[in-house]
């Protein structure tokens, strides 16, 4: 594996690790990766391994089929899409910790009244929306009525 590819494999691992950990070095690596944008292969690998749900991201318009085609052509997702990917990774990991894998996927894609009848994934296009979804998930995890 080429040195540049190996560097991105490490960043891919950092993206996954920082989704659930409060690890400062991983968070800094993630911030750098987002700023640079993410190579197409890294995001495609995350989708192939189930770390993110490509179909759900398309339905929620976070990463559309057109975004995938454009990134595949240029070999890179830009910083805006990279930020959406990291938000999706973080919320997916947190939802899996609360609900388990199968129920987490349902919760992430199902519209819910406390989120204005939007799905949690649909809110990940902004930081504020992501915080709202994370807040609701924390309330659920602690047994606080939504």
Coordinates of N, CA and C in Angstrom, one line a residue:
X1 N 0.8 -1.2 0.0 CA 0.0 0.0 0.0 C 0.9 1.2 0.0
X2 N 0.6 2.2 -0.9 CA 1.3 3.4 -1.0 C 1.2 4.2 0.3
X3 N 2.3 5.0 0.6 CA 2.3 5.8 1.9 C 1.1 6.7 2.0
X4 N 0.7 7.4 0.9 CA -0.5 8.2 1.0 C -1.8 7.5 1.3
X5 N -1.9 6.3 0.7 CA -3.1 5.4 1.0 C -3.1 5.0 2.5
X6 N -1.9 4.6 2.9 CA -1.8 4.2 4.3 C -2.2 5.3 5.3
X7 N -1.8 6.5 4.9 CA -2.1 7.7 5.8 C -3.6 7.8 5.9
X8 N -4.3 7.6 4.8 CA -5.8 7.7 4.8 C -6.5 6.6 5.5
X9 N -5.9 5.4 5.5 CA -6.4 4.3 6.3 C -6.4 4.6 7.7
X10 N -5.3 5.2 8.2 CA -5.2 5.7 9.6 C -6.3 6.7 9.9
X11 N -6.5 7.6 9.0 CA -7.5 8.6 9.2 C -8.9 8.0 9.2
X12 N -9.1 7.0 8.4 CA -10.4 6.3 8.4 C -10.7 5.7 9.8
X13 N -9.6 5.1 10.3 CA -9.7 4.5 11.6 C -10.0 5.6 12.7
X14 N -9.3 6.7 12.5 CA -9.5 7.9 13.4 C -11.0 8.4 13.3
X15 N -11.5 8.4 12.1 CA -12.9 8.8 12.0 C -13.9 7.9 12.8
X16 N -13.6 6.6 12.6 CA -14.5 5.7 13.3 C -14.3 5.7 14.8
X17 N -13.0 5.9 15.3 CA -12.7 5.9 16.7 C -13.3 7.2 17.3
X18 N -13.2 8.3 16.6 CA -13.7 9.6 17.2 C -15.2 9.7 17.2
X19 N -15.9 8.8 16.5 CA -17.3 8.8 16.5 C -17.9 8.5 17.9
X20 N -17.2 7.7 18.7 CA -17.7 7.4 20.1 C -16.8 7.8 21.2
X21 N -15.5 8.0 20.9 CA -14.5 8.3 22.0 C -14.4 9.8 22.1
X22 N -13.9 10.2 23.3 CA -13.6 11.6 23.6 C -12.0 11.6 23.6
X23 N -11.5 11.3 22.5 CA -10.0 11.2 22.3 C -9.5 12.4 21.5
X24 N -8.8 13.3 22.2 CA -8.3 14.5 21.6 C -7.5 14.3 20.3
X25 N -6.5 13.4 20.3 CA -5.7 13.2 19.1 C -6.6 12.7 17.9
X26 N -7.6 11.8 18.2 CA -8.5 11.3 17.2 C -9.4 12.5 16.7
X27 N -9.8 13.3 17.6 CA -10.7 14.4 17.2 C -9.9 15.4 16.3
X28 N -8.6 15.6 16.6 CA -7.8 16.5 15.8 C -7.5 16.0 14.4
X29 N -7.3 14.6 14.4 CA -7.1 14.0 13.1 C -8.4 14.1 12.3
X30 N -9.5 13.9 12.9 CA -10.8 14.0 12.2 C -11.0 15.4 11.7
X31 N -10.7 16.4 12.5 CA -10.8 17.8 12.0 C -10.0 18.1 10.8
X32 N -8.7 17.6 10.8 CA -7.8 17.8 9.7 C -8.4 17.1 8.5
X33 N -8.9 15.9 8.7 CA -9.4 15.1 7.5 C -10.6 15.8 6.9
X34 N -11.5 16.3 7.8 CA -12.7 17.1 7.3 C -12.3 18.3 6.5
X35 N -11.3 19.0 7.1 CA -10.8 20.3 6.4 C -10.3 20.0 5.0
X36 N -9.6 18.9 4.9 CA -9.0 18.5 3.6 C -10.0 17.8 2.7
X37 N -11.1 17.4 3.2 CA -12.0 16.6 2.4 C -11.6 15.2 2.5
X38 N -12.5 14.3 2.2 CA -12.1 12.8 2.3 C -12.0 12.2 1.0
X39 N -11.0 11.3 0.8 CA -10.9 10.5 -0.4 C -12.2 9.7 -0.6
X40 N -12.6 9.5 -1.9 CA -13.7 8.8 -2.2 C -13.6 7.4 -1.6
X41 N -12.5 6.7 -1.7 CA -12.3 5.3 -1.3 C -12.5 5.2 0.2
X42 N -12.2 6.2 1.0 CA -12.4 6.1 2.4 C -13.9 6.1 2.8
X43 N -14.6 7.0 2.1 CA -16.1 7.1 2.4 C -16.8 5.8 1.8
X44 N -16.4 5.4 0.7 CA -16.9 4.2 0.1 C -16.7 3.0 1.0
X45 N -15.5 2.9 1.5 CA -15.2 1.8 2.5 C -16.0 1.8 3.7
X46 N -16.3 3.0 4.2 CA -17.1 3.2 5.4 C -18.5 2.7 5.1
X47 N -19.0 2.9 3.9 CA -20.3 2.5 3.5 C -20.4 1.0 3.3
X48 N -19.3 0.4 2.7 CA -19.2 -1.0 2.4 C -19.2 -1.8 3.7
X49 N -18.5 -1.3 4.7 CA -18.4 -2.0 6.0 C -19.6 -1.8 6.9
X50 N -20.5 -0.9 6.5 CA -21.7 -0.7 7.3 C -21.5 0.4 8.4
X51 N -20.4 1.1 8.4 CA -20.2 2.1 9.4 C -21.2 3.3 9.1
X52 N -21.5 3.5 7.8 CA -22.5 4.5 7.4 C -23.4 3.8 6.4
X53 N -24.7 4.2 6.4 CA -25.7 3.6 5.5 C -25.8 4.5 4.3
X54 N -25.3 4.0 3.1 CA -25.3 4.8 1.9 C -26.7 5.1 1.5
X55 N -27.6 4.2 1.5 CA -29.0 4.4 1.0 C -29.7 5.4 1.9
X56 N -29.5 5.3 3.3 CA -30.1 6.2 4.2 C -29.6 7.6 4.0
X57 N -28.3 7.8 3.7 CA -27.7 9.1 3.5 C -28.2 9.7 2.2
X58 N -28.5 8.9 1.2 CA -29.1 9.4 0.0 C -30.6 9.9 0.2
X59 N -31.3 9.0 0.9 CA -32.7 9.4 1.2 C -32.8 10.7 2.0
X60 N -31.9 10.8 2.9 CA -31.9 12.0 3.8 C -31.3 13.2 3.1
X61 N -30.7 13.0 1.9 CA -30.1 14.0 1.1 C -28.8 14.5 1.7
X62 N -28.2 13.8 2.6 CA -26.9 14.2 3.1 C -25.8 13.9 2.1
X63 N -25.8 12.8 1.4 CA -24.9 12.5 0.3 C -25.8 11.9 -0.8
X64 N -26.1 12.6 -1.8 CA -26.9 12.1 -2.9 C -26.1 11.3 -3.8
X65 N -26.9 10.6 -4.7 CA -26.2 9.8 -5.8 C -25.3 10.7 -6.6
X66 N -25.8 11.9 -6.9 CA -25.0 12.8 -7.7 C -23.7 13.2 -6.9
X67 N -23.7 13.3 -5.6 CA -22.5 13.6 -4.8 C -21.5 12.4 -4.9
X68 N -22.1 11.2 -4.8 CA -21.2 10.0 -5.0 C -20.5 10.0 -6.3
X69 N -21.3 10.3 -7.4 CA -20.7 10.3 -8.8 C -19.7 11.3 -8.9
X70 N -19.9 12.5 -8.4 CA -19.0 13.6 -8.5 C -17.7 13.3 -7.7
X71 N -17.8 12.7 -6.6 CA -16.7 12.4 -5.7 C -15.9 11.2 -6.4
X72 N -16.6 10.3 -6.9 CA -15.9 9.2 -7.6 C -15.1 9.7 -8.7
X73 N -15.6 10.6 -9.5 CA -14.9 11.2 -10.6 C -13.7 12.0 -10.2
X74 N -13.8 12.8 -9.1 CA -12.7 13.6 -8.6 C -11.9 12.9 -7.6
X75 N -12.3 11.7 -7.2 CA -11.6 10.9 -6.1 C -11.7 11.5 -4.8
X76 N -12.6 12.4 -4.5 CA -12.6 13.1 -3.3 C -14.0 13.7 -3.0
X77 N -14.4 13.7 -1.7 CA -15.5 14.4 -1.2 C -15.0 15.7 -0.6
X78 N -15.6 16.8 -0.8 CA -15.2 18.1 -0.3 C -15.5 18.2 1.2
X79 N -15.0 19.3 1.8 CA -15.1 19.4 3.3 C -16.6 19.4 3.8
X80 N -17.5 20.0 3.0 CA -18.9 20.0 3.4 C -19.5 18.6 3.6
X81 N -19.2 17.8 2.6 CA -19.7 16.4 2.6 C -18.9 15.6 3.7
X82 N -17.6 15.9 3.8 CA -16.8 15.2 4.8 C -17.4 15.5 6.2
X83 N -17.8 16.7 6.5 CA -18.4 17.0 7.7 C -19.7 16.2 8.0
X84 N -20.5 16.1 6.9 CA -21.7 15.3 7.0 C -21.4 13.8 7.3
X85 N -20.4 13.3 6.7 CA -20.0 11.9 7.0 C -19.6 11.7 8.4
X86 N -18.8 12.6 9.0 CA -18.4 12.5 10.4 C -19.5 12.6 11.3
X87 N -20.5 13.5 11.0 CA -21.7 13.6 11.8 C -22.5 12.3 11.8
X88 N -22.6 11.8 10.6 CA -23.3 10.5 10.4 C -22.6 9.4 11.2
X89 N -21.3 9.3 11.1 CA -20.5 8.3 11.9 C -20.8 8.4 13.4
X90 N -20.7 9.6 13.8 CA -20.8 9.9 15.3 C -22.2 9.5 15.7
X91 N -23.3 10.0 15.0 CA -24.6 9.7 15.5 C -25.0 8.2 15.3
X92 N -24.5 7.6 14.2 CA -24.7 6.2 14.0 C -24.1 5.3 15.2
X93 N -22.9 5.6 15.5 CA -22.2 4.9 16.6 C -23.0 5.1 17.9
X94 N -23.4 6.3 18.2 CA -24.1 6.6 19.4 C -25.5 5.9 19.4
X95 N -26.2 5.9 18.3 CA -27.5 5.2 18.2 C -27.3 3.7 18.3
X96 N -26.2 3.1 17.8 CA -26.0 1.7 17.9 C -25.7 1.3 19.4
X97 N -25.0 2.2 20.1 CA -24.8 2.0 21.5 C -26.1 2.0 22.3
X98 N -27.0 2.8 21.9 CA -28.3 2.9 22.6 C -29.3 1.8 22.2
X99 N -29.4 1.5 20.9 CA -30.4 0.6 20.4 C -29.9 -0.7 19.9
X100 N -28.7 -0.8 19.6 CA -28.2 -2.0 18.9 C -28.2 -1.7 17.4
X101 N -27.6 -2.5 16.6 CA -27.4 -2.2 15.2 C -28.7 -2.1 14.4
X102 N -29.6 -3.1 14.5 CA -30.8 -3.1 13.7 C -31.7 -1.9 14.0
X103 N -32.0 -1.8 15.3 CA -32.9 -0.7 15.8 C -32.3 0.7 15.5
X104 N -31.0 0.8 15.6 CA -30.4 2.1 15.4 C -30.6 2.6 14.0
X105 N -30.5 1.7 13.0 CA -30.8 2.0 11.6 C -32.2 2.5 11.4
X106 N -33.1 1.9 12.0 CA -34.5 2.3 12.0 C -34.7 3.7 12.6
X107 N -34.2 3.9 13.8 CA -34.3 5.1 14.5 C -33.7 6.3 13.7
X108 N -32.5 6.1 13.1 CA -31.8 7.1 12.4 C -32.6 7.6 11.1
X109 N -33.4 6.7 10.5 CA -34.0 7.0 9.3 C -35.5 7.3 9.4
X110 N -36.1 7.1 10.6 CA -37.5 7.3 10.8 C -37.8 8.8 11.3
X111 N -38.7 9.5 10.7 CA -39.1 10.8 11.2 C -39.7 10.7 12.6
X112 N -39.4 11.7 13.4 CA -39.9 11.6 14.8 C -40.4 13.0 15.2
X113 N -41.5 13.0 16.0 CA -42.1 14.2 16.4 C -41.2 15.2 17.1
X114 N -40.4 14.7 18.1 CA -39.5 15.6 18.8 C -38.5 16.4 17.9
X115 N -38.2 15.8 16.7 CA -37.3 16.5 15.8 C -38.1 17.2 14.7
X116 N -39.3 17.6 15.0 CA -40.1 18.3 14.0 C -40.5 17.4 12.8
X117 N -40.8 16.1 13.1 CA -41.2 15.2 12.1 C -40.1 14.9 11.0
X118 N -38.9 15.1 11.4 CA -37.7 14.8 10.5 C -37.0 13.6 11.1
X119 N -36.3 12.9 10.3 CA -35.4 11.8 10.8 C -34.2 12.4 11.4
X120 N -33.5 11.7 12.3 CA -32.2 12.2 12.8 C -31.2 12.4 11.7
X121 N -31.2 11.5 10.7 CA -30.2 11.7 9.6 C -30.5 13.0 8.8
X122 N -31.8 13.3 8.6 CA -32.1 14.5 7.8 C -31.6 15.8 8.5
X123 N -31.3 15.7 9.8 CA -30.8 16.9 10.5 C -29.3 17.1 10.4
X124 N -28.6 16.1 9.9 CA -27.1 16.1 10.0 C -26.5 17.1 9.0
X125 N -27.2 17.8 8.2 CA -26.6 18.7 7.2 C -26.1 20.0 7.9
X126 N -26.6 20.2 9.2 CA -26.1 21.3 9.9 C -25.6 20.9 11.3
X127 N -24.7 21.6 11.9 CA -24.2 21.3 13.2 C -25.4 21.4 14.3
X128 N -26.2 22.4 14.1 CA -27.4 22.6 15.0 C -28.3 21.4 15.0
X129 N -28.6 20.9 13.7 CA -29.5 19.8 13.6 C -28.9 18.5 14.2
X130 N -27.6 18.4 14.0 CA -26.9 17.2 14.6 C -26.9 17.3 16.1
X131 N -26.8 18.5 16.7 CA -26.9 18.6 18.1 C -28.3 18.2 18.6
X132 N -29.3 18.6 17.9 CA -30.7 18.3 18.3 C -30.9 16.8 18.3
X133 N -30.4 16.1 17.2 CA -30.5 14.7 17.2 C -29.7 14.0 18.3
X134 N -28.5 14.5 18.6 CA -27.7 13.9 19.6 C -28.4 14.2 21.0
X135 N -29.0 15.3 21.2 CA -29.7 15.6 22.5 C -30.8 14.7 22.7
X136 N -31.6 14.4 21.6 CA -32.7 13.5 21.7 C -32.2 12.1 22.1
X137 N -31.2 11.7 21.4 CA -30.6 10.3 21.6 C -30.1 10.2 23.1
X138 N -29.5 11.2 23.6 CA -29.0 11.2 25.0 C -30.2 11.1 26.0
X139 N -31.3 11.8 25.6 CA -32.5 11.8 26.5 C -33.1 10.4 26.5
X140 N -33.1 9.8 25.3 CA -33.6 8.4 25.2 C -32.7 7.4 26.0
X141 N -31.4 7.6 25.9 CA -30.4 6.7 26.6 C -30.6 6.8 28.1
X142 N -31.0 8.0 28.6 CA -31.1 8.2 30.0 C -32.5 8.0 30.5
X143 N -33.4 7.6 29.6 CA -34.8 7.3 30.0 C -35.7 8.6 30.2
X144 N -35.2 9.7 29.7 CA -36.0 11.0 29.8 C -37.0 11.0 28.6
X145 N -38.2 11.3 29.0 CA -39.2 11.4 27.9 C -38.9 12.4 26.9
X146 N -39.0 12.1 25.6 CA -38.7 13.0 24.5 C -39.7 14.1 24.5

